[in-house]
Coordinates of C-alpha atoms and ligand atoms in Angstrom, one line a residue:
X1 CA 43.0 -0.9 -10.5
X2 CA 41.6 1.6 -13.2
X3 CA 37.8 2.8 -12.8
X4 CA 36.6 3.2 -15.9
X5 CA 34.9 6.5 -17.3
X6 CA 32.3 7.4 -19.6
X7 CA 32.9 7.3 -23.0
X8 CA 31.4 9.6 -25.7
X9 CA 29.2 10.9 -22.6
X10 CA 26.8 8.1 -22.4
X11 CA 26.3 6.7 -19.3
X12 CA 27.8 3.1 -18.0
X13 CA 25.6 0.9 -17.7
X14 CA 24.1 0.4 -14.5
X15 CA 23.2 -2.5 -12.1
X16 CA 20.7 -2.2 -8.8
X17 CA 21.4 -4.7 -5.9
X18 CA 19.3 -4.8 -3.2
X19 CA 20.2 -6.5 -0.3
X20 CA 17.3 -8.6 1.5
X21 CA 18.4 -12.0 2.9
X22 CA 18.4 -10.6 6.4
X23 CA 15.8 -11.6 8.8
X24 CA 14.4 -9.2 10.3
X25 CA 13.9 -10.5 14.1
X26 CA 13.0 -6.9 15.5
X27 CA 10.1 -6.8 14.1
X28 CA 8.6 -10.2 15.3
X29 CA 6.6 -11.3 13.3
X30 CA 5.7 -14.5 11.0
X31 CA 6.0 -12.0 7.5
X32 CA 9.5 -11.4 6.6
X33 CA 10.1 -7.9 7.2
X34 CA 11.0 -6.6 3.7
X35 CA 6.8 -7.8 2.9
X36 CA 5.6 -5.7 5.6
X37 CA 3.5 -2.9 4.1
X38 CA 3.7 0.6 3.8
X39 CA 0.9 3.1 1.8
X40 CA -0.4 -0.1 0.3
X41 CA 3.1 -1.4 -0.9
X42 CA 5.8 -3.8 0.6
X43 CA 8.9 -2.3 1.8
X44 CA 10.9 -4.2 -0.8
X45 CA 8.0 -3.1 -3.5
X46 CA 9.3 0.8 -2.7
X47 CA 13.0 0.1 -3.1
X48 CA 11.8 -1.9 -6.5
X49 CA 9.9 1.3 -8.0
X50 CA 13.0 3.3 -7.1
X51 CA 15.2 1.1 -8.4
X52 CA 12.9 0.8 -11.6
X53 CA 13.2 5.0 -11.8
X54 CA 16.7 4.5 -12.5
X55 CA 16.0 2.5 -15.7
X56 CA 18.9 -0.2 -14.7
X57 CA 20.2 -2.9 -16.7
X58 CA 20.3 -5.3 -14.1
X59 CA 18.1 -5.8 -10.8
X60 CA 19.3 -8.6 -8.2
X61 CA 17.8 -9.1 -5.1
X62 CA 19.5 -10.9 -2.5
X63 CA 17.7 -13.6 -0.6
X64 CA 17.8 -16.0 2.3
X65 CA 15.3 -15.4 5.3
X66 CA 11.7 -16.9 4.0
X67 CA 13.5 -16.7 0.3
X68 CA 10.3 -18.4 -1.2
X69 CA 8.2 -15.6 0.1
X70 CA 10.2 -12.8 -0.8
X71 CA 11.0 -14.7 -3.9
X72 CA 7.0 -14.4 -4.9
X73 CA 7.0 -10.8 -4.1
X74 CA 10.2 -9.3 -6.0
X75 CA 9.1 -11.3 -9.2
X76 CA 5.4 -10.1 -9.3
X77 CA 6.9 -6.5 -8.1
X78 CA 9.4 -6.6 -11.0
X79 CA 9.3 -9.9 -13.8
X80 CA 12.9 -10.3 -15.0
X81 CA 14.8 -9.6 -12.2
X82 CA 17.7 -11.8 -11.1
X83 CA 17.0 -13.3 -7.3
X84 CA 20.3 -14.6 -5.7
X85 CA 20.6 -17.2 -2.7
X86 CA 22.9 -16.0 -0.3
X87 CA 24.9 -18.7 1.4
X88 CA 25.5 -19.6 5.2
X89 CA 28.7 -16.8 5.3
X90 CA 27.0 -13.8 7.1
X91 CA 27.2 -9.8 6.0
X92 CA 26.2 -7.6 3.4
X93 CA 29.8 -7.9 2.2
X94 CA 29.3 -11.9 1.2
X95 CA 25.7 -10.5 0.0
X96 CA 26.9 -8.0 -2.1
X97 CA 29.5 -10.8 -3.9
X98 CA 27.5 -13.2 -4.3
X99 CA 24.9 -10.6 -6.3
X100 CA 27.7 -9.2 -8.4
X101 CA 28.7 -13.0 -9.5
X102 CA 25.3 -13.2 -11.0
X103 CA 25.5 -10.5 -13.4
X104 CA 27.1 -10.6 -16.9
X105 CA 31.0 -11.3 -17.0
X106 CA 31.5 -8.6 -19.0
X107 CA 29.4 -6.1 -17.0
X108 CA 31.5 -3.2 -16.9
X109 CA 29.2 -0.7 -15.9
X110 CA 28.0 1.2 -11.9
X111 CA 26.7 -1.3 -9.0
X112 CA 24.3 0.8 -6.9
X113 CA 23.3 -1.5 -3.4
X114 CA 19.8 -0.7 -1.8
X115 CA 18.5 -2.0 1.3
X116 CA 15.3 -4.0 1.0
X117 CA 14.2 -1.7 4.4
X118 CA 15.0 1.3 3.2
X119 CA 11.5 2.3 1.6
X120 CA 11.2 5.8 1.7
X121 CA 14.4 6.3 -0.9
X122 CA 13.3 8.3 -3.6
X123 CA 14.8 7.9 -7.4
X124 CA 15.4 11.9 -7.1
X125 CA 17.9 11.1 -4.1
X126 CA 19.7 7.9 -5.5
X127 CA 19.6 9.7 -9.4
X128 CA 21.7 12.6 -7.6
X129 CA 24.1 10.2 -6.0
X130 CA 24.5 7.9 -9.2
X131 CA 24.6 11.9 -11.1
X132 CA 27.5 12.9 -8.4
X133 CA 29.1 9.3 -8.9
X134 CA 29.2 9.5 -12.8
X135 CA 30.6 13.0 -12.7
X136 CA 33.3 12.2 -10.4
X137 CA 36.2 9.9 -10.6
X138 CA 35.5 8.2 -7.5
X139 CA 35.4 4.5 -7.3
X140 CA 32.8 4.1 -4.5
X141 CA 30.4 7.3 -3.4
X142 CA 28.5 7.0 -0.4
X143 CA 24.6 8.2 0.6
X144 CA 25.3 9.4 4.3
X145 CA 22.9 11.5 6.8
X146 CA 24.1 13.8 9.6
X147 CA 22.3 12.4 12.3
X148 CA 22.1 14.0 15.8
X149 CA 22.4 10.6 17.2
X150 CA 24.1 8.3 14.9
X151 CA 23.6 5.1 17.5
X152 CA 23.6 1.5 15.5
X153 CA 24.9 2.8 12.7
X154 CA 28.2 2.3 10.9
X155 CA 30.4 6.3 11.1
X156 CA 31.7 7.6 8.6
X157 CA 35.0 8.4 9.3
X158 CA 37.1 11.1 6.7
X159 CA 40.2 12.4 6.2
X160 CA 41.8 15.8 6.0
X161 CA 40.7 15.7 2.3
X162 CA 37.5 15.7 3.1
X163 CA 37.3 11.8 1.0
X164 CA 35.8 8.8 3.1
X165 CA 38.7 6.9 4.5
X166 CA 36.4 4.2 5.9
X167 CA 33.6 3.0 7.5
X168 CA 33.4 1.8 11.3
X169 CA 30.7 0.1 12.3
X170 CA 29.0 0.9 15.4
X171 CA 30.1 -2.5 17.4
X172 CA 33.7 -1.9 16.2
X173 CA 33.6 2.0 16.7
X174 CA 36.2 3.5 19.6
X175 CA 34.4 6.3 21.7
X176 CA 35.9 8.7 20.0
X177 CA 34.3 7.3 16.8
X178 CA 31.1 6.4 18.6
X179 CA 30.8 10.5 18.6
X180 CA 30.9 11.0 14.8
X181 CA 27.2 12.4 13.4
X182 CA 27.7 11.3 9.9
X183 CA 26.3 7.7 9.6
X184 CA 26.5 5.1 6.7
X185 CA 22.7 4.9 4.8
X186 CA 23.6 1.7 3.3
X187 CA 23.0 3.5 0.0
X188 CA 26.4 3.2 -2.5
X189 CA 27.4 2.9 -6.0
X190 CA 30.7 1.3 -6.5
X191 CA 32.0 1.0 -10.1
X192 CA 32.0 -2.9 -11.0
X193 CA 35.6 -3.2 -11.9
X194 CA 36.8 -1.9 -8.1
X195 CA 34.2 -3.5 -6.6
X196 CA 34.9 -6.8 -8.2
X197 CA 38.5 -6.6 -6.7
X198 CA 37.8 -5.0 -3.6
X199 CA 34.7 -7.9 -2.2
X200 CA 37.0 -11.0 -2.0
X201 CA 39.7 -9.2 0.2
X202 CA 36.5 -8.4 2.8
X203 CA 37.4 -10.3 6.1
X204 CA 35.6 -11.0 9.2
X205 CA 37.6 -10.4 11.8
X206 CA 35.5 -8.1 13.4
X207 CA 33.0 -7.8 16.8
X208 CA 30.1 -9.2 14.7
X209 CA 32.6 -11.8 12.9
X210 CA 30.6 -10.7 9.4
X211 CA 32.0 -9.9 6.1
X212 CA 30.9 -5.9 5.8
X213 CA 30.3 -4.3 2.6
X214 CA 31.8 -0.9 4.4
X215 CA 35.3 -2.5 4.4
X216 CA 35.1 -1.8 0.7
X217 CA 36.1 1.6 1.5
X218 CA 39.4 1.4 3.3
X219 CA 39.7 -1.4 0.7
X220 CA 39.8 1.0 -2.1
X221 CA 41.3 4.1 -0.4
X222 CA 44.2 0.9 0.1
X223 CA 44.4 0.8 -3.4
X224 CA 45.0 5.0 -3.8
X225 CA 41.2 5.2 -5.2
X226 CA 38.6 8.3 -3.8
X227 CA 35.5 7.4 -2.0
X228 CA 33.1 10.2 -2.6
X229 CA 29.9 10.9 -0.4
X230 CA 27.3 12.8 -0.4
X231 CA 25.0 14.1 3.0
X232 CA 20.7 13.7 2.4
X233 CA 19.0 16.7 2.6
X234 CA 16.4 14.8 4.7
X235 CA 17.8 11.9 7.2
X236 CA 14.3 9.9 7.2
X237 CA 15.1 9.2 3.3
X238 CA 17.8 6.6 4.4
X239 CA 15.8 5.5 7.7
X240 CA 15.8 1.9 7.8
X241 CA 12.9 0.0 8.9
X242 CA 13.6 -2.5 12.0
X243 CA 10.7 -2.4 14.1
X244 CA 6.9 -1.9 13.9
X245 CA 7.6 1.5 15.5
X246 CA 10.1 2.5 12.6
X247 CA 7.6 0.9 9.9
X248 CA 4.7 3.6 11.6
X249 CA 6.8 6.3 11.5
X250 CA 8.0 5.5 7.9
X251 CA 4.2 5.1 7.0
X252 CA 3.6 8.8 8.6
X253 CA 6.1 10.5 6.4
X254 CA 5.3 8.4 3.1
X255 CA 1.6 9.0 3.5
X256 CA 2.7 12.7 4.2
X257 CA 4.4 12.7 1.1
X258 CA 1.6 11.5 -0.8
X259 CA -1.1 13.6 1.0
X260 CA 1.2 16.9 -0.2
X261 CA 1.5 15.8 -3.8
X262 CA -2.6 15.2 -4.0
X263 CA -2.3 18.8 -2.5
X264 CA -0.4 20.4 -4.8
X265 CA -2.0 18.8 -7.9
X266 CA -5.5 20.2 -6.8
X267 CA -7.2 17.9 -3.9
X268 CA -8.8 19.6 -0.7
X269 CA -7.2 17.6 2.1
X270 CA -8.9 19.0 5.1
X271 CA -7.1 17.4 7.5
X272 CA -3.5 15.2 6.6
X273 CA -3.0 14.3 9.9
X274 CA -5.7 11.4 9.5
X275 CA -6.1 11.0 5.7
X276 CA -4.3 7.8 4.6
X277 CA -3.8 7.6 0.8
X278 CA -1.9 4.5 -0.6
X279 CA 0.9 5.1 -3.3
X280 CA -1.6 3.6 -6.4
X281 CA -4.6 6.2 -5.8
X282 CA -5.4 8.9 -8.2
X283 CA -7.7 12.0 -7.1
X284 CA -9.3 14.3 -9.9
X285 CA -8.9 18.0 -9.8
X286 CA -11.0 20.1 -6.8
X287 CA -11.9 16.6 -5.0
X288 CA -12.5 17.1 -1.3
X289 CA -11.4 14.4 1.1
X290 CA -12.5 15.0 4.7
X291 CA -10.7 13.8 8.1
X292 CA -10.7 10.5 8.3
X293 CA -10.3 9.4 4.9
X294 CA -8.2 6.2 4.0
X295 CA -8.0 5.3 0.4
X296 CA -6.3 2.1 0.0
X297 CA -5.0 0.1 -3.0
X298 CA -6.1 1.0 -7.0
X299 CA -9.0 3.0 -6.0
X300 CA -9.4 6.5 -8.1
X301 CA -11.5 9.3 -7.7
X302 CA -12.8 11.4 -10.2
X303 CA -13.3 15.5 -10.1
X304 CA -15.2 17.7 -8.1
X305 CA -16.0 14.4 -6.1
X306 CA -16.4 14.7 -2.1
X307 CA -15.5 12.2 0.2
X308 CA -15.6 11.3 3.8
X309 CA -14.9 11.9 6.7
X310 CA -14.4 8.3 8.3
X311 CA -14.8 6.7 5.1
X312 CA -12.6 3.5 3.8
X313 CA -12.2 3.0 0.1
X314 CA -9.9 0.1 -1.1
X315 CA -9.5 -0.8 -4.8
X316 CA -12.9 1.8 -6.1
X317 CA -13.4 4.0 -8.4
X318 CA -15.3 7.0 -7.5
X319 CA -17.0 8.7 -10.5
X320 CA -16.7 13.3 -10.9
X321 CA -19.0 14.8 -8.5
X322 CA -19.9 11.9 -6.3
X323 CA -20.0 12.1 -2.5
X324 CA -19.1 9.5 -0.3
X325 CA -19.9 9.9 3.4
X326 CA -19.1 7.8 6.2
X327 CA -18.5 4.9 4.6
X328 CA -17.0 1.3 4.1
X329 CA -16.5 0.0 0.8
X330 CA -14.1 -2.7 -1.6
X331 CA -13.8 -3.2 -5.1
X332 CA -16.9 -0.6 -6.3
X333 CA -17.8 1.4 -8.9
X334 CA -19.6 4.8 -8.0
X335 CA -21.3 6.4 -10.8
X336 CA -21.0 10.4 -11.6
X337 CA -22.6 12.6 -9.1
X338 CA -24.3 9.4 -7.1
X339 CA -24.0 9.4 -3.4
X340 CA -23.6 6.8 -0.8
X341 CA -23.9 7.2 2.9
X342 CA -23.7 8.2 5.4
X343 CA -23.5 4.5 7.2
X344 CA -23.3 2.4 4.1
X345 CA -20.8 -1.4 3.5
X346 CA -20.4 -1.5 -0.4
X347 CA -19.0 -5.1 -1.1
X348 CA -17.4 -6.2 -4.2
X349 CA -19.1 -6.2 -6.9
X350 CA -21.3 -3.3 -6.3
X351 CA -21.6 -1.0 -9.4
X352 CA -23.9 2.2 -8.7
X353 CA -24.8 4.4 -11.7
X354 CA -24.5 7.8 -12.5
X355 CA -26.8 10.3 -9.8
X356 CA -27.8 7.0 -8.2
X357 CA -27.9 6.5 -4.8
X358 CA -27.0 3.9 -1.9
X359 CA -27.9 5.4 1.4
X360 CA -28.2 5.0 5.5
X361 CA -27.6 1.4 6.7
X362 CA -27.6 0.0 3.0
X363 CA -25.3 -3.3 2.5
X364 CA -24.6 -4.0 -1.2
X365 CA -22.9 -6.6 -2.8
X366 CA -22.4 -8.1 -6.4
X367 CA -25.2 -5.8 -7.6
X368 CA -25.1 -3.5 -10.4
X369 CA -27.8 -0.2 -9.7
X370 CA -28.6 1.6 -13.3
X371 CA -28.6 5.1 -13.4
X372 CA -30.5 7.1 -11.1
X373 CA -31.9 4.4 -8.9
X374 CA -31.9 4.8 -5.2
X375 CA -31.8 2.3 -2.4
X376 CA -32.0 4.9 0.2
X377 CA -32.7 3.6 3.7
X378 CA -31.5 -0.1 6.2
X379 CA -31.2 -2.6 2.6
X380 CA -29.2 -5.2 1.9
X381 CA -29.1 -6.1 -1.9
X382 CA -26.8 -8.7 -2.7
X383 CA -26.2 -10.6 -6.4
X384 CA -28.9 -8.1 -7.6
X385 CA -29.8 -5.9 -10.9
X386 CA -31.8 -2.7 -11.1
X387 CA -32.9 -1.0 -13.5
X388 CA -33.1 2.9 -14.1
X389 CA -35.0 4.8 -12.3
X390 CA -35.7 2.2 -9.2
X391 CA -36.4 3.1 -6.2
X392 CA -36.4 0.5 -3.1
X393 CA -38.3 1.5 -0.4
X394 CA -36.9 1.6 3.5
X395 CA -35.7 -1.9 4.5
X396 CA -36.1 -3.9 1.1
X397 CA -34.0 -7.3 1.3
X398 CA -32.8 -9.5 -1.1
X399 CA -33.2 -13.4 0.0
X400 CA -30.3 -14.1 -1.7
X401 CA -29.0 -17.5 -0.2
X402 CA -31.1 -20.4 0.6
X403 CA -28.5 -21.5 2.6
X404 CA -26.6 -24.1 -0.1
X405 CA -26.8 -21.7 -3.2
X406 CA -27.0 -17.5 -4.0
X407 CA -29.6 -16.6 -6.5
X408 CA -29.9 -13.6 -7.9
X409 CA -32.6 -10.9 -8.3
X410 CA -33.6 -9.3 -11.0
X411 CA -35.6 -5.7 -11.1
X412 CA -36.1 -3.7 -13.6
X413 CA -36.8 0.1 -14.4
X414 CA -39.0 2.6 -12.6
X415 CA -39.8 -0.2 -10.1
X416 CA -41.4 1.0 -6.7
X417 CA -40.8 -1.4 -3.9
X418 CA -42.7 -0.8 -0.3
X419 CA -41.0 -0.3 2.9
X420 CA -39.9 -4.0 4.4
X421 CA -39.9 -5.8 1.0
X422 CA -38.3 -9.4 1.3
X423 CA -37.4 -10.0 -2.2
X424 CA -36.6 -14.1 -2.5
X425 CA -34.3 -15.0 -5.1
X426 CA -34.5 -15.9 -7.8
X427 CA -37.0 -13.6 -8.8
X428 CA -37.6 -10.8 -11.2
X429 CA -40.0 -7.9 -11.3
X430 CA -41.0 -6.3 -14.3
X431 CA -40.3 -2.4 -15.5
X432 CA -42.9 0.1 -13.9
X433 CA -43.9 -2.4 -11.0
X434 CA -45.0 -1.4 -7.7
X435 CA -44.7 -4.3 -4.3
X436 CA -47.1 -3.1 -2.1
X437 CA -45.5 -2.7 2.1
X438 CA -44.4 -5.8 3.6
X439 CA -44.5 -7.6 0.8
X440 CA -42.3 -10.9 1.2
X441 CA -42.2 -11.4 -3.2
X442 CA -41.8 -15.3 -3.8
X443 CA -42.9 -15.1 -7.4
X444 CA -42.1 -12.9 -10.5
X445 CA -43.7 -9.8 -10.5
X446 CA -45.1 -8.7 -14.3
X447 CA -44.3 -5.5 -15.7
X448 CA -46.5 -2.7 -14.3
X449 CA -48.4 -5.0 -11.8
X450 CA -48.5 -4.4 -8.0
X451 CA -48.0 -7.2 -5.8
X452 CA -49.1 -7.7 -2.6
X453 CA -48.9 -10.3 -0.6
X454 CA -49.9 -9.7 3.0
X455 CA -53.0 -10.7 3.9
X456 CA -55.9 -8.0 4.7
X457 CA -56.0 -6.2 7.6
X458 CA -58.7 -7.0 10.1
X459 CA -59.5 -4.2 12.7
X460 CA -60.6 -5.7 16.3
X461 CA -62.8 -2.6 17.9
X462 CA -62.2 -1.6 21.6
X463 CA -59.5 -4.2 21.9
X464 CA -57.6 -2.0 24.4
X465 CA -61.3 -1.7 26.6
X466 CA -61.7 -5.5 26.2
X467 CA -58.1 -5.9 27.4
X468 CA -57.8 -4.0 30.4
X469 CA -61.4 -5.7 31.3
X470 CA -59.8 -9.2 31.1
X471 CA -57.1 -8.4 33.3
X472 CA -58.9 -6.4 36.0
X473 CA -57.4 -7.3 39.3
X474 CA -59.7 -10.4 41.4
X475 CA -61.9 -10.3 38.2
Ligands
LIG501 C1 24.4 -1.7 7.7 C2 25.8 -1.1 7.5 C3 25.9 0.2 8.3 C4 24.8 1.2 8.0 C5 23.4 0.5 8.1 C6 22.4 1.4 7.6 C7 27.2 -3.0 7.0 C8 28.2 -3.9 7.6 N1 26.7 -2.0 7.8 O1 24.3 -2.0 9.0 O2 27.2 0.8 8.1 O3 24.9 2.3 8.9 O4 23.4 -0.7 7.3 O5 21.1 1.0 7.8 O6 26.8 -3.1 5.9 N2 21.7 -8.3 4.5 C9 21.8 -9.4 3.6 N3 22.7 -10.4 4.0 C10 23.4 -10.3 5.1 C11 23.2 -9.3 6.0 C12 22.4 -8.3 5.7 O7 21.2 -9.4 2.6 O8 24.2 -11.3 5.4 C13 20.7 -7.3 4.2 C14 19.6 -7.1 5.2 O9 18.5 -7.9 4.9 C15 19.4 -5.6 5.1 C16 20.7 -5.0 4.7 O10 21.4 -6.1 4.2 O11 18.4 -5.4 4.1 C17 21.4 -4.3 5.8 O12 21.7 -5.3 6.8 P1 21.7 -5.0 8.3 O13 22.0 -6.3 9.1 O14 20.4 -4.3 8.7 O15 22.9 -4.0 8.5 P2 23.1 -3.0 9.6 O16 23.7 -3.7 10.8 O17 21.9 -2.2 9.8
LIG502 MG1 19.8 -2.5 9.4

């Protein structure tokens, strides 16, 4: 057995396998544990972006636990890549065969494996192992962490020469091997050609009666070839996730990660401990997020923008100079320097122009404010336009549904509405119109009218006298 080197300096071609037919059972729960979700990604979605880093030739996932789900996931996570069933024979030897059947014949290139629970691998670490692995003339190198206690793990176990003479997993381990601080990540490259020969001489006759890919190594040190590995700066880069306390923890460091890169590029974090920020989000230049902050999914801010604290955004974009305060709000547009909050539910749909403003109590939804327009105070607008220049007075309602169908509302510019307006859709009122307090608006209002439709008031004199006479006691 030869492994084959790079000629003319260019690089072999490389192959990603990423091993996720397991099932997951720690975790217990109806989602297959590599879907589980970390800063607004699955755990399988994170080894797929890494993997994706490394600009591979080939990508095959293994599958077998809910395959159809995790089937759905890979391919929207990465079109093209080759999904493998694995077959009733257990181990992440047989899983690792099976994938390297399904690439090209002639594939002649590295094999890096992954685990499909490993999510907080960064391309940096496995683009330094596959750097090490190219540079060397080792046949298999190894990711491995010095762990203070390497429990559950597989040991690496070396020889005088400092090479890998072989794996023991922790069920198979002697005491004396049980003591060894360098555990197995589960992170390798192998070059195809050894690994190719090495995976069909994998037996099973071990405590978990499995077919391991770690007997690869004494495989290949059989066969006179080196096993390199290399030691992660950071152990929590290999942690595998098993249980829901393992997928908070791996949550806490990603979202640390994140929280320090926003950091460095310019964004005021006052307080990381309890700002969430999901891998997709963007943050302009000399933003301000206050404690409490969670910004989930697509959602980008612009510069000089200010939000929180206890504010939720998912999938919004935030405009430069806007301020966002105590608040709850999905698929929105904020406008340049408008403000919403403190207390306020934007809904899909709700687009709010630039300087305009969506305050205390204020439910929006499917409703596009122009610029400069203010619903200020205890509103709900739903499948509404304004206009520029609005402003709805305290408590102004949209009747939206008449309880089979939504209607919308229509309102135009420089409108004045009174306090406790019920606006009954459909309806539209005109540019420069003012709706006089109380005013429940059934019909369309014409431009600069006033419509009022609550019926005069009638003052009753001494009615508190009169009163406490009726009610005088034996009277
Ligand atoms: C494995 C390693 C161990 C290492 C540890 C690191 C083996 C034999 N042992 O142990 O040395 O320290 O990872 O986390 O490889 N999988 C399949 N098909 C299978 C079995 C597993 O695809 O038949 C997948 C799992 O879904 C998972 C990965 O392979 O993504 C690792 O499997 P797991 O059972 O967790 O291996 P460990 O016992 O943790
Ligand atoms: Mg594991």
């Amino acid at each position: 057995m030869t492994v084959p080197q790079a000629q003319d300096g260019a690089p072999r071609p490389l192959a990603v396998v990423v091993l996720a037919a397991g099932q997951g059972t720690r975790m217990r729960s109806a989602t297959p544990k590599v879907l589980h979700q970390i800063s607004g990604r699955t755990l399988i979605g994170h080894v797929l972006t890494t993997a994706r880093e490394l600009s591979p030739e080939h990508v095959v996932v293994v599958v077998r636990h809910e395959r159809d789900a995790v089937v759905a996931a890979v391919t929207d996570a990465m079109p093209g890549l080759t999904v493998v069933d694995q077959d009733e024979i257990p181990g992440t030897g047989r899983a690792v065969e099976l994938a390297v059947a399904a690439l090209p014949g002639g594939f002649d290139g590295d094999v890096a494996v992954l685990s499909g629970d490993v999510p907080l691998l960064d391309p940096a670490t496995v683009g330094a192992l596959l750097a090490q692995h190219r540079a060397s003339s080792a046949a298999a190198t190894l990711l491995t962490a010095a762990l203070a206690d390497a429990t559950g793990y597989g040991r690496v176990v070396r020889g005088g020469d400092g090479l890998v003479d072989r794996i023991v997993e922790q069920a198979d381990a002697t005491p004396e091997e049980r003591l060894i601080g360098e555990a197995n990540s589960g992170t390798y490259v192998f070059a195809a050609s050894a690994l190719r020969t090495a995976l069909p001489r994998i037996g099973s006759s071990n405590a978990q009666g499995e077919r391991y890919l770690t007997d690869v190594v004494s495989i290949l040190r059989a066969e006179g070839l080196p096993v390199a590995a290399t030691v992660v700066d950071d152990p929590m880069t290999v942690a595998g996730v098993n249980d829901r306390v393992q997928l908070a923890e791996a949550e806490r460091v990603l979202n640390a990660r994140i929280v320090r890169a926003h950091q460095l590029a310019g964004v005021t974090v006052r307080d990381p401990q309890t700002t969430w920020i999901d891998v997709d989000v963007t943050i302009g230049r000399d933003s301000e997020l206050l404690p409490g902050t969670q910004l989930r999914g697509a959602t980008t801010i612009g510069e000089h923008a200010v939000v929180g604290p206890n504010t939720r955004l998912t999938d919004c974009e935030v405009g430069d100079l806007a301020v966002v305060s105590r608040s709850e709000a999905t698929l929105a547009v904020i406008g340049t320097s408008a403000s919403v909050g403190p207390f306020a539910y934007l809904r899909p749909g709700t687009v709010l122009g630039a300087a305009g403003k969506i305050g205390t109590f204020v439910e929006t939804k499917n409703t596009v404010i122009g610029k400069g327009s203010k619903v200020p105070h205890l509103s709900y607008v739903g499948d509404a336009e304004i206009g520029e220049g609005t402003n709805l007075g305290a408590s102004t309602i949209t009747a939206n549904y008449d309880g089979v169908r939504k209607h919308r509302t229509r309102i135009g510019s420089r409108v004045h509405t009174g306090v406790h307006n019920s606006l009954v859709a459909p309806v539209e009122i005109g540019d420069d119109a003012t709706i006089g307090a109380g005013a429940v608006v059934r019909k369309d209002v014409p431009p600069g009218a006033l419509a009022i439709s609550v019926a005069p008031q009638r003052n009753v004199e001494d009615w508190a006298q009169r009163a406490a006479e009726r009610t005088e006691p034996g009277a």
